[in-house]
PDB file of C-alpha atoms in Angstrom:
ATOM      1  CA  MET A   1      32.615  32.167  -7.183  1.00  0.00           C
ATOM      2  CA  PHE A   2      29.917  32.776  -4.708  1.00  0.00           C
ATOM      3  CA  ALA A   3      27.087  30.727  -3.274  1.00  0.00           C
ATOM      4  CA  GLN A   4      23.953  31.605  -1.445  1.00  0.00           C
ATOM      5  CA  VAL A   5      22.863  29.553   1.527  1.00  0.00           C
ATOM      6  CA  ILE A   6      19.656  29.593   3.060  1.00  0.00           C
ATOM      7  CA  ASP A   7      18.683  27.582   6.048  1.00  0.00           C
ATOM      8  CA  GLY A   8      21.719  25.576   5.720  1.00  0.00           C
ATOM      9  CA  THR A   9      21.025  24.545   1.902  1.00  0.00           C
ATOM     10  CA  ILE A  10      22.867  26.052  -1.206  1.00  0.00           C
ATOM     11  CA  THR A  11      20.019  27.805  -3.408  1.00  0.00           C
ATOM     12  CA  SER A  12      22.030  29.655  -5.800  1.00  0.00           C
ATOM     13  CA  PHE A  13      25.372  30.833  -7.060  1.00  0.00           C
ATOM     14  CA  PRO A  14      25.630  34.556  -7.675  1.00  0.00           C
ATOM     15  CA  LYS A  15      27.990  35.391 -10.019  1.00  0.00           C
ATOM     16  CA  GLY A  16      29.091  38.731  -8.216  1.00  0.00           C
ATOM     17  CA  ASN A  17      28.493  41.150 -11.322  1.00  0.00           C
ATOM     18  CA  LYS A  18      25.046  42.738  -9.938  1.00  0.00           C
ATOM     19  CA  GLY A  19      23.237  43.079  -6.685  1.00  0.00           C
ATOM     20  CA  ILE A  20      21.185  40.645  -5.069  1.00  0.00           C
ATOM     21  CA  GLN A  21      17.838  40.754  -2.965  1.00  0.00           C
ATOM     22  CA  ILE A  22      17.498  38.466   0.145  1.00  0.00           C
ATOM     23  CA  GLY A  23      14.421  38.802   1.904  1.00  0.00           C
ATOM     24  CA  ASP A  24      13.300  42.396   2.067  1.00  0.00           C
ATOM     25  CA  TYR A  25      16.768  43.706   1.820  1.00  0.00           C
ATOM     26  CA  LYS A  26      18.654  44.583  -1.433  1.00  0.00           C
ATOM     27  CA  TYR A  27      22.136  44.606  -1.681  1.00  0.00           C
ATOM     28  CA  PRO A  28      24.533  46.097  -4.258  1.00  0.00           C
ATOM     29  CA  LYS A  29      27.326  44.253  -6.326  1.00  0.00           C
ATOM     30  CA  ALA A  30      30.074  46.025  -3.928  1.00  0.00           C
ATOM     31  CA  ILE A  31      29.220  43.323  -1.369  1.00  0.00           C
ATOM     32  CA  TYR A  32      31.317  41.067  -3.783  1.00  0.00           C
ATOM     33  CA  SER A  33      34.339  42.925  -3.837  1.00  0.00           C
ATOM     34  CA  LEU A  34      34.085  45.465  -0.795  1.00  0.00           C
ATOM     35  CA  TRP A  35      32.665  43.408   1.938  1.00  0.00           C
ATOM     36  CA  THR A  36      34.740  41.074   4.082  1.00  0.00           C
ATOM     37  CA  GLU A  37      34.095  37.345   3.663  1.00  0.00           C
ATOM     38  CA  GLU A  38      32.453  37.339   7.399  1.00  0.00           C
ATOM     39  CA  GLU A  39      30.344  40.029   6.277  1.00  0.00           C
ATOM     40  CA  ARG A  40      28.880  38.380   3.575  1.00  0.00           C
ATOM     41  CA  ASN A  41      28.524  35.120   5.456  1.00  0.00           C
ATOM     42  CA  ALA A  42      26.119  36.941   8.070  1.00  0.00           C
ATOM     43  CA  ILE A  43      24.021  37.329   4.966  1.00  0.00           C
ATOM     44  CA  GLY A  44      24.363  33.939   3.645  1.00  0.00           C
ATOM     45  CA  ILE A  45      26.927  34.556   0.778  1.00  0.00           C
ATOM     46  CA  TYR A  46      29.855  32.457   0.637  1.00  0.00           C
ATOM     47  CA  THR A  47      33.004  32.203  -1.364  1.00  0.00           C
ATOM     48  CA  VAL A  48      33.215  28.953  -3.118  1.00  0.00           C
ATOM     49  CA  ILE A  49      36.406  26.835  -1.950  1.00  0.00           C
ATOM     50  CA  ILE A  50      37.582  24.579  -4.543  1.00  0.00           C
ATOM     51  CA  ASP A  51      39.051  21.427  -3.327  1.00  0.00           C
ATOM     52  CA  ASN A  52      40.916  19.754  -6.364  1.00  0.00           C
ATOM     53  CA  THR A  53      42.310  16.906  -3.992  1.00  0.00           C
ATOM     54  CA  ASN A  54      40.918  14.303  -6.476  1.00  0.00           C
ATOM     55  CA  PHE A  55      40.998  16.394  -9.780  1.00  0.00           C
ATOM     56  CA  LYS A  56      43.387  14.738 -11.869  1.00  0.00           C
ATOM     57  CA  ASP A  57      45.362  15.375 -15.586  1.00  0.00           C
ATOM     58  CA  GLN A  58      42.443  15.416 -17.970  1.00  0.00           C
ATOM     59  CA  THR A  59      44.694  14.169 -20.514  1.00  0.00           C
ATOM     60  CA  PHE A  60      44.486  10.810 -18.808  1.00  0.00           C
ATOM     61  CA  TYR A  61      41.201  11.054 -16.580  1.00  0.00           C
ATOM     62  CA  ILE A  62      37.815  11.667 -16.744  1.00  0.00           C
ATOM     63  CA  ASN A  63      36.705  13.865 -13.923  1.00  0.00           C
ATOM     64  CA  THR A  64      33.330  14.183 -12.406  1.00  0.00           C
ATOM     65  CA  ASP A  65      31.433  17.240 -12.370  1.00  0.00           C
ATOM     66  CA  GLN A  66      32.412  19.409  -8.946  1.00  0.00           C
ATOM     67  CA  THR A  67      29.441  18.799  -5.706  1.00  0.00           C
ATOM     68  CA  TYR A  68      28.959  21.507  -3.581  1.00  0.00           C
ATOM     69  CA  THR A  69      28.844  21.163   0.051  1.00  0.00           C
ATOM     70  CA  PHE A  70      27.578  23.608   3.123  1.00  0.00           C
ATOM     71  CA  ASP A  71      29.511  22.668   6.147  1.00  0.00           C
ATOM     72  CA  SER A  72      27.660  24.617   8.871  1.00  0.00           C
ATOM     73  CA  GLU A  73      30.284  24.017  11.384  1.00  0.00           C
ATOM     74  CA  ALA A  74      33.234  24.969   9.422  1.00  0.00           C
ATOM     75  CA  ASP A  75      31.011  27.596   7.972  1.00  0.00           C
ATOM     76  CA  THR A  76      32.257  27.475   4.583  1.00  0.00           C
ATOM     77  CA  VAL A  77      31.360  26.114   0.680  1.00  0.00           C
ATOM     78  CA  THR A  78      33.167  23.660  -0.837  1.00  0.00           C
ATOM     79  CA  ALA A  79      33.211  22.822  -4.286  1.00  0.00           C
ATOM     80  CA  ALA A  80      35.051  19.048  -4.580  1.00  0.00           C
ATOM     81  CA  TYR A  81      35.531  16.582  -7.392  1.00  0.00           C
ATOM     82  CA  GLY A  82      34.736  12.872  -7.050  1.00  0.00           C
ATOM     83  CA  THR A  83      37.093   9.990  -7.999  1.00  0.00           C
ATOM     84  CA  ALA A  84      38.356  10.296 -11.499  1.00  0.00           C
ATOM     85  CA  THR A  85      38.307   7.545 -14.016  1.00  0.00           C
ATOM     86  CA  ALA A  86      41.094   6.634 -16.092  1.00  0.00           C
ATOM     87  CA  LYS A  87      40.848   6.940 -19.909  1.00  0.00           C
ATOM     88  CA  ALA A  88      40.815   3.634 -21.900  1.00  0.00           C
ATOM     89  CA  ILE A  89      44.523   2.978 -22.626  1.00  0.00           C
ATOM     90  CA  ALA A  90      43.767   0.200 -25.257  1.00  0.00           C
ATOM     91  CA  ASP A  91      41.465   0.436 -28.443  1.00  0.00           C
ATOM     92  CA  VAL A  92      38.247  -0.597 -28.270  1.00  0.00           C
ATOM     93  CA  ASN A  93      35.880  -1.290 -31.121  1.00  0.00           C
ATOM     94  CA  ALA A  94      32.965   1.245 -31.426  1.00  0.00           C
ATOM     95  CA  VAL A  95      29.160  -0.059 -30.910  1.00  0.00           C
ATOM     96  CA  ASP A  96      25.751   1.599 -31.743  1.00  0.00           C
ATOM     97  CA  GLU A  97      22.976   2.179 -29.188  1.00  0.00           C
ATOM     98  CA  ASP A  98      21.776  -1.556 -29.693  1.00  0.00           C
ATOM     99  CA  GLY A  99      25.518  -2.849 -28.947  1.00  0.00           C
ATOM    100  CA  GLU A 100      26.196  -3.953 -32.735  1.00  0.00           C
ATOM    101  CA  ALA A 101      29.361  -3.261 -34.185  1.00  0.00           C
ATOM    102  CA  LEU A 102      29.894   0.270 -35.602  1.00  0.00           C
ATOM    103  CA  LEU A 103      31.070   0.155 -38.924  1.00  0.00           C
ATOM    104  CA  ASP A 104      32.145   3.073 -41.469  1.00  0.00           C
ATOM    105  CA  SER A 105      30.738   3.946 -45.011  1.00  0.00           C
ATOM    106  CA  ASP A 106      33.303   1.210 -46.202  1.00  0.00           C
ATOM    107  CA  GLY A 107      32.140  -1.398 -44.107  1.00  0.00           C
ATOM    108  CA  ASN A 108      35.137  -1.334 -41.802  1.00  0.00           C
ATOM    109  CA  GLN A 109      34.926  -1.869 -37.770  1.00  0.00           C
ATOM    110  CA  VAL A 110      35.122   1.804 -36.066  1.00  0.00           C
ATOM    111  CA  VAL A 111      37.920   1.945 -33.846  1.00  0.00           C
ATOM    112  CA  ILE A 112      38.138   4.113 -30.736  1.00  0.00           C
ATOM    113  CA  TYR A 113      41.897   4.813 -30.029  1.00  0.00           C
ATOM    114  CA  GLY A 114      42.875   4.295 -26.574  1.00  0.00           C
ATOM    115  CA  LEU A 115      45.930   6.092 -25.026  1.00  0.00           C
ATOM    116  CA  LYS A 116      48.723   3.817 -25.975  1.00  0.00           C
ATOM    117  CA  THR A 117      47.626   4.360 -29.844  1.00  0.00           C
ATOM    118  CA  LYS A 118      47.202   8.053 -29.465  1.00  0.00           C
ATOM    119  CA  TYR A 119      50.816   8.234 -28.057  1.00  0.00           C
ATOM    120  CA  LYS A 120      52.496   5.782 -30.486  1.00  0.00           C
ATOM    121  CA  ASN A 121      50.690   7.651 -33.366  1.00  0.00           C
ATOM    122  CA  GLN A 122      51.988  11.294 -31.493  1.00  0.00           C
ATOM    123  CA  PHE A 123      55.702   9.879 -31.413  1.00  0.00           C
ATOM    124  CA  ASN A 124      55.565   8.279 -34.943  1.00  0.00           C
ATOM    125  CA  THR A 125      54.356  11.581 -36.379  1.00  0.00           C
ATOM    126  CA  GLN A 126      57.311  13.217 -34.558  1.00  0.00           C
ATOM    127  CA  ALA A 127      59.611  10.649 -35.841  1.00  0.00           C
ATOM    128  CA  ALA A 128      58.561  11.257 -39.394  1.00  0.00           C
ATOM    129  CA  GLY A 129      58.977  14.772 -38.825  1.00  0.00           C
ATOM    130  CA  LEU A 130      62.627  14.309 -37.949  1.00  0.00           C
ATOM    131  CA  LEU A 131      63.387  12.302 -40.792  1.00  0.00           C
ATOM    132  CA  LEU A 132      61.556  14.604 -43.473  1.00  0.00           C
ATOM    133  CA  PRO A 133      64.528  17.146 -43.806  1.00  0.00           C
ATOM    134  CA  THR A 134      67.035  14.269 -44.609  1.00  0.00           C
ATOM    135  CA  ASP A 135      64.730  12.506 -47.066  1.00  0.00           C
ATOM    136  CA  TRP A 136      66.398  14.499 -50.119  1.00  0.00           C
ATOM    137  CA  TYR A 137      69.356  12.056 -49.450  1.00  0.00           C
ATOM    138  CA  VAL A 138      67.759   8.830 -49.997  1.00  0.00           C
ATOM    139  CA  VAL A 139      65.756  10.458 -53.267  1.00  0.00           C
ATOM    140  CA  LYS A 140      69.105  11.382 -54.504  1.00  0.00           C
ATOM    141  CA  ALA A 141      70.693   8.058 -53.976  1.00  0.00           C
ATOM    142  CA  THR A 142      67.935   6.302 -55.993  1.00  0.00           C
ATOM    143  CA  GLU A 143      68.005   8.825 -58.725  1.00  0.00           C
ATOM    144  CA  VAL A 144      71.788   9.416 -58.957  1.00  0.00           C
ATOM    145  CA  SER A 145      73.909   6.405 -59.697  1.00  0.00           C
ATOM    146  CA  ASP A 146      77.160   7.472 -58.605  1.00  0.00           C
ATOM    147  CA  TYR A 147      75.734   9.121 -55.270  1.00  0.00           C
ATOM    148  CA  SER A 148      75.572   7.474 -51.824  1.00  0.00           C
ATOM    149  CA  VAL A 149      73.860   8.777 -48.680  1.00  0.00           C
ATOM    150  CA  PRO A 150      76.523   9.818 -46.200  1.00  0.00           C
ATOM    151  CA  SER A 151      77.103   7.819 -43.235  1.00  0.00           C
ATOM    152  CA  ALA A 152      76.021  10.041 -40.855  1.00  0.00           C
ATOM    153  CA  ILE A 153      72.899  10.631 -42.092  1.00  0.00           C
ATOM    154  CA  THR A 154      72.255   6.767 -42.429  1.00  0.00           C
ATOM    155  CA  THR A 155      73.390   6.432 -38.957  1.00  0.00           C
ATOM    156  CA  TYR A 156      70.924   9.109 -37.685  1.00  0.00           C
ATOM    157  CA  ARG A 157      67.830   7.976 -39.707  1.00  0.00           C
ATOM    158  CA  ALA A 158      68.424   4.522 -38.336  1.00  0.00           C
ATOM    159  CA  ALA A 159      68.560   6.015 -34.927  1.00  0.00           C
ATOM    160  CA  VAL A 160      65.420   7.450 -35.232  1.00  0.00           C
ATOM    161  CA  ARG A 161      63.530   4.643 -36.376  1.00  0.00           C
ATOM    162  CA  THR A 162      65.185   2.632 -33.736  1.00  0.00           C
ATOM    163  CA  LYS A 163      64.103   5.334 -30.764  1.00  0.00           C
ATOM    164  CA  VAL A 164      60.634   5.349 -32.179  1.00  0.00           C
ATOM    165  CA  ASN A 165      60.141   1.418 -32.118  1.00  0.00           C
ATOM    166  CA  ALA A 166      61.682   1.331 -28.771  1.00  0.00           C
ATOM    167  CA  MET A 167      59.017   3.740 -27.661  1.00  0.00           C
ATOM    168  CA  GLU A 168      56.469   1.912 -29.268  1.00  0.00           C
ATOM    169  CA  THR A 169      57.281  -1.307 -27.386  1.00  0.00           C
ATOM    170  CA  ALA A 170      57.618   0.771 -24.404  1.00  0.00           C
ATOM    171  CA  ILE A 171      54.135   2.068 -24.505  1.00  0.00           C
ATOM    172  CA  ASP A 172      52.372  -1.319 -25.454  1.00  0.00           C
ATOM    173  CA  ASN A 173      54.024  -2.506 -22.222  1.00  0.00           C
ATOM    174  CA  CYS A 174      52.419  -0.474 -19.774  1.00  0.00           C
ATOM    175  CA  ALA A 175      49.719  -2.139 -17.677  1.00  0.00           C
ATOM    176  CA  ASN A 176      47.712   0.724 -16.939  1.00  0.00           C
ATOM    177  CA  VAL A 177      47.532   4.497 -17.147  1.00  0.00           C
ATOM    178  CA  GLU A 178      49.507   5.284 -14.152  1.00  0.00           C
ATOM    179  CA  ALA A 179      52.423   3.328 -16.088  1.00  0.00           C
ATOM    180  CA  LEU A 180      51.756   5.346 -19.014  1.00  0.00           C
ATOM    181  CA  ILE A 181      51.855   8.507 -16.948  1.00  0.00           C
ATOM    182  CA  THR A 182      55.266   7.402 -15.183  1.00  0.00           C
ATOM    183  CA  LEU A 183      56.738   6.515 -18.590  1.00  0.00           C
ATOM    184  CA  LEU A 184      56.051   9.895 -20.220  1.00  0.00           C
ATOM    185  CA  GLU A 185      56.580  12.366 -16.841  1.00  0.00           C
ATOM    186  CA  TYR A 186      59.826  14.291 -17.002  1.00  0.00           C
ATOM    187  CA  THR A 187      61.525  14.292 -13.552  1.00  0.00           C
ATOM    188  CA  THR A 188      64.617  16.249 -12.266  1.00  0.00           C
ATOM    189  CA  ASP A 189      67.347  14.503 -10.425  1.00  0.00           C
ATOM    190  CA  SER A 190      69.649  15.623  -7.704  1.00  0.00           C
ATOM    191  CA  ASP A 191      72.051  16.940 -10.370  1.00  0.00           C
ATOM    192  CA  GLY A 192      69.362  18.986 -11.971  1.00  0.00           C
ATOM    193  CA  VAL A 193      68.749  16.450 -15.097  1.00  0.00           C
ATOM    194  CA  THR A 194      65.699  16.385 -16.603  1.00  0.00           C
ATOM    195  CA  SER A 195      64.588  13.270 -18.310  1.00  0.00           C
ATOM    196  CA  ARG A 196      61.976  10.693 -18.798  1.00  0.00           C
ATOM    197  CA  PRO A 197      61.662   6.904 -18.639  1.00  0.00           C
ATOM    198  CA  LEU A 198      60.638   6.875 -22.493  1.00  0.00           C
ATOM    199  CA  GLY A 199      63.716   8.692 -23.371  1.00  0.00           C
ATOM    200  CA  GLU A 200      64.278  11.152 -26.349  1.00  0.00           C
ATOM    201  CA  PHE A 201      64.909  11.243 -30.285  1.00  0.00           C
ATOM    202  CA  PRO A 202      68.216  11.525 -31.282  1.00  0.00           C
ATOM    203  CA  ASN A 203      69.494  14.988 -31.913  1.00  0.00           C
ATOM    204  CA  GLU A 204      68.940  16.317 -35.316  1.00  0.00           C
ATOM    205  CA  VAL A 205      72.003  16.010 -37.839  1.00  0.00           C
ATOM    206  CA  ILE A 206      72.438  19.353 -39.659  1.00  0.00           C
TER     207      ILE A 206
END
């Protein structure tokens, strides 16, 4: 990405795919690929330096637009983000433009889910997917009087439910977005073992 600077002010952002006229001079698009940075700077064209210092994971934060700054002393153009805002961690009731409760077609309050609900739903969906392959054992046990679910299957299914309930509790206990990130984040210890505080579901049975 390039920026054009005239008299210390950023005036445009040439795309680099065509030539440019500066004053009485016309320059070919080759200046963006064949010229050195110093040669481009001499005519007021700068490669934009992207500063991601304040940029945060968009899963959890809302980042600002970039602000473009020309530093005359460093002779550089930089694109930087402002302070990111954490997304809502809790559910909130939606309101209309007048601040009144927003209702659905059935008259129920529309709820905007926060990050906690998002992740609890995600793990509940995962748990349901893990239980699905063994559901037939349970169905058979209800239809065939002399059949019972193998103990290994019963133990596994109970472990899945116990784990997802523990995950929900851990998520609910997060006081803020930073705590939620820590809960979900994988780290690798000195022994090379990768894990996260939230833990994992039990291994599937075959």
